[in-house]
């Protein structure tokens, strides 16, 4: 232990600061000894920024290592196509799940888009006919979900069929050559139709923000249409990539059905550029019916995917699937990879009046060397002499970055079409679309609203899924309830992303922080994993026998908070209004208090951590939960703490933590969620008339957690805390939610505690204030279960 003295003048400075309630940066070491084993923490050590950097470095290293560790998940069998498909069947199923391809597609059906006088939108020349069409993707209780686009049909004999997927910034009319000379697209779909290929071109959501918002709510954002759908879908286990892949694969279904109907086994191909190249790569990996594919302007190393637009964020993708692994999944079908240009973007549309909240994200053209390196990695996975991959350097072939003549000719040859594509740009019209053509802006709006409407109907449907997969298992009279909950707990941990348990020594370091008449405070740092640590302020009551174990409360700050915020009793400080110094009050009541720092701090810095974690199948709570494992373990080792009486009490983001961490870390004997308990699925995904400050309209783009709607809302998390005591603190004026939503969700919690004969172990305390600690019923709740339980 360290005994360090300082001058009388500095003692008076400490007393003065304590009297004013200011608990700022460390005041240095005092003559107090630590009541625990610890090395002296350097007074200049920057705890919050160093913690953030350590976690960032930890995730960066994991992202780079994922490239090498992916191979552990594969046992490919290249002895035959059937053997290969069987050997990767589980990976295909997992890929479908993480992309959100979980809705069963319907029987193929296509129809013309009709004008106001019920005439189909068509245009033709001597070679082919272009028709505006829609095709059914899936149907069900929520109504039919359709794709829209163009069908380009040769007038002669059709010799192959292709789904051509343009970049999100390119309309189907451009690739059909319908928008005039000089437009980007070069009429590539029309080139194929001139060579006896039937082509279906789907509409993708573009990168504009025109329809990113709710007319019902009167709220709009500058999120691209792609991000707007991504935001709603993530918690629902859906993804904008998944919806668009469903459109592509439904088009393949229709082509396949047409082949069978006509008795002609024509080859089916998929080609795409930019965002369409991404969809073509995924489609080729998933569907062996596709004979050949062309991926242009997308293929690259993905370890920096966190820096791309957020709508490309796929939870867990890089654990098993880099672009190289996806390419190999297409074997033995031909896959042509072309390095080409595509539209760059420095970020989302610029904020404007009433339109903000978009996540940062950059689309930039990768270095050729990076693209080649990923292709070579794919080649190395294939048996010698059995490669199905080809690589083309096409970025200099065409100024606009579409597929080169060479790559497109080879792709068509794979489909049995001999074509030399050295024609000039195909342009059917010299001055834009025909006057009778459908309104492409309205079509884009329909595409956005179709996905949005489907997801909004999934919100109440997800409750039925949770009833079936969670609550019915708990209400069953058969089975060991503890074991059942243990299995659910493991599932929640996987949903949030589980890391190994803390695997380095504590290496406890500490320094004096402050003291009052009632307690002494120390900053404490604890190692968790290599480069990752937990830290916080420990308050130890004075005038108590420290050989007798005391109850402890972990008091958790909220968004942009620091540990000191929950201590201050200075009413002039910003932090006093929400926290009211509740950590100090609890220490004055005789509790050992630990106020840890959590990662939700530093503006967008912590959101970048979420972006880095997600592709690895991790989240902020993967790190935070490990930190709390270490905190609870360390507290329980102290002679002055009763390891069976350690509680958690958090506000706002700390309340969010109060739902997740105690549900997983069973060392917490009690949990109080303040200012966050909610009908969480609606809060995260809802855009309808009942949406109240919901996250699709805010800048908190890190909030959605993959697939939680189908597994764990807040009531389910609370059930995993049970039978340990659980409390909700709810201010009527708290804009984080509505009394209606909170009461609805809490009713399920109350019912579960009643079912397990623990009615008295849960309560909800309402008070007539806003987003703040109340500290009346909650303190009594802590006293009841931590002090009076002994």
GROMACS .gro file of N, CA and C in nm, residues 171 173-187 425-434:
model
   78
  171UNK      N    1  -3.076   0.452  -6.243
  171UNK     CA    2  -3.210   0.400  -6.264
  171UNK      C    3  -3.210   0.290  -6.369
  173UNK      N    4  -3.384   0.273  -6.627
  173UNK     CA    5  -3.395   0.335  -6.759
  173UNK      C    6  -3.258   0.371  -6.817
  174UNK      N    7  -3.164   0.404  -6.730
  174UNK     CA    8  -3.029   0.438  -6.777
  174UNK      C    9  -2.963   0.317  -6.839
  175UNK      N   10  -2.967   0.202  -6.769
  175UNK     CA   11  -2.899   0.083  -6.822
  175UNK      C   12  -2.977   0.024  -6.940
  176UNK      N   13  -3.103   0.066  -6.956
  176UNK     CA   14  -3.180   0.023  -7.072
  176UNK      C   15  -3.159   0.116  -7.191
  177UNK      N   16  -3.080   0.223  -7.172
  177UNK     CA   17  -3.051   0.315  -7.281
  177UNK      C   18  -3.165   0.407  -7.314
  178UNK      N   19  -3.250   0.437  -7.217
  178UNK     CA   20  -3.371   0.513  -7.245
  178UNK      C   21  -3.360   0.661  -7.209
  179UNK      N   22  -3.244   0.706  -7.162
  179UNK     CA   23  -3.241   0.842  -7.108
  179UNK      C   24  -3.157   0.938  -7.189
  180UNK      N   25  -3.120   0.902  -7.307
  180UNK     CA   26  -3.053   0.999  -7.392
  180UNK      C   27  -2.904   0.976  -7.404
  181UNK      N   28  -2.847   1.022  -7.513
  181UNK     CA   29  -2.703   1.009  -7.539
  181UNK      C   30  -2.623   1.076  -7.429
  182UNK      N   31  -2.516   1.012  -7.387
  182UNK     CA   32  -2.425   1.072  -7.291
  182UNK      C   33  -2.459   1.042  -7.146
  183UNK      N   34  -2.575   0.984  -7.117
  183UNK     CA   35  -2.606   0.946  -6.981
  183UNK      C   36  -2.520   0.827  -6.939
  184UNK      N   37  -2.485   0.818  -6.810
  184UNK     CA   38  -2.408   0.700  -6.767
  184UNK      C   39  -2.491   0.575  -6.781
  185UNK      N   40  -2.427   0.463  -6.799
  185UNK     CA   41  -2.497   0.337  -6.809
  185UNK      C   42  -2.468   0.267  -6.939
  186UNK      N   43  -2.446   0.344  -7.045
  186UNK     CA   44  -2.409   0.285  -7.174
  186UNK      C   45  -2.511   0.182  -7.221
  187UNK      N   46  -2.630   0.181  -7.164
  187UNK     CA   47  -2.731   0.087  -7.212
  187UNK      C   48  -2.688  -0.058  -7.204
  425UNK      N   49  -2.249   0.361  -7.740
  425UNK     CA   50  -2.355   0.368  -7.641
  425UNK      C   51  -2.490   0.352  -7.708
  426UNK      N   52  -2.573   0.271  -7.645
  426UNK     CA   53  -2.708   0.256  -7.697
  426UNK      C   54  -2.796   0.364  -7.635
  427UNK      N   55  -2.861   0.442  -7.717
  427UNK     CA   56  -2.951   0.544  -7.669
  427UNK      C   57  -3.076   0.541  -7.756
  428UNK      N   58  -3.187   0.499  -7.699
  428UNK     CA   59  -3.311   0.490  -7.776
  428UNK      C   60  -3.371   0.627  -7.802
  429UNK      N   61  -3.349   0.717  -7.708
  429UNK     CA   62  -3.411   0.849  -7.716
  429UNK      C   63  -3.304   0.955  -7.700
  430UNK      N   64  -3.320   1.065  -7.766
  430UNK     CA   65  -3.219   1.169  -7.761
  430UNK      C   66  -3.247   1.274  -7.655
  431UNK      N   67  -3.365   1.275  -7.598
  431UNK     CA   68  -3.400   1.382  -7.503
  431UNK      C   69  -3.485   1.331  -7.388
  432UNK      N   70  -3.440   1.225  -7.324
  432UNK     CA   71  -3.509   1.179  -7.205
  432UNK      C   72  -3.619   1.079  -7.232
  433UNK      N   73  -3.689   1.042  -7.126
  433UNK     CA   74  -3.791   0.938  -7.134
  433UNK      C   75  -3.913   0.987  -7.212
  434UNK      N   76  -3.984   0.893  -7.272
  434UNK     CA   77  -4.107   0.931  -7.343
  434UNK      C   78  -4.208   0.993  -7.247
   0.00000   0.00000   0.00000
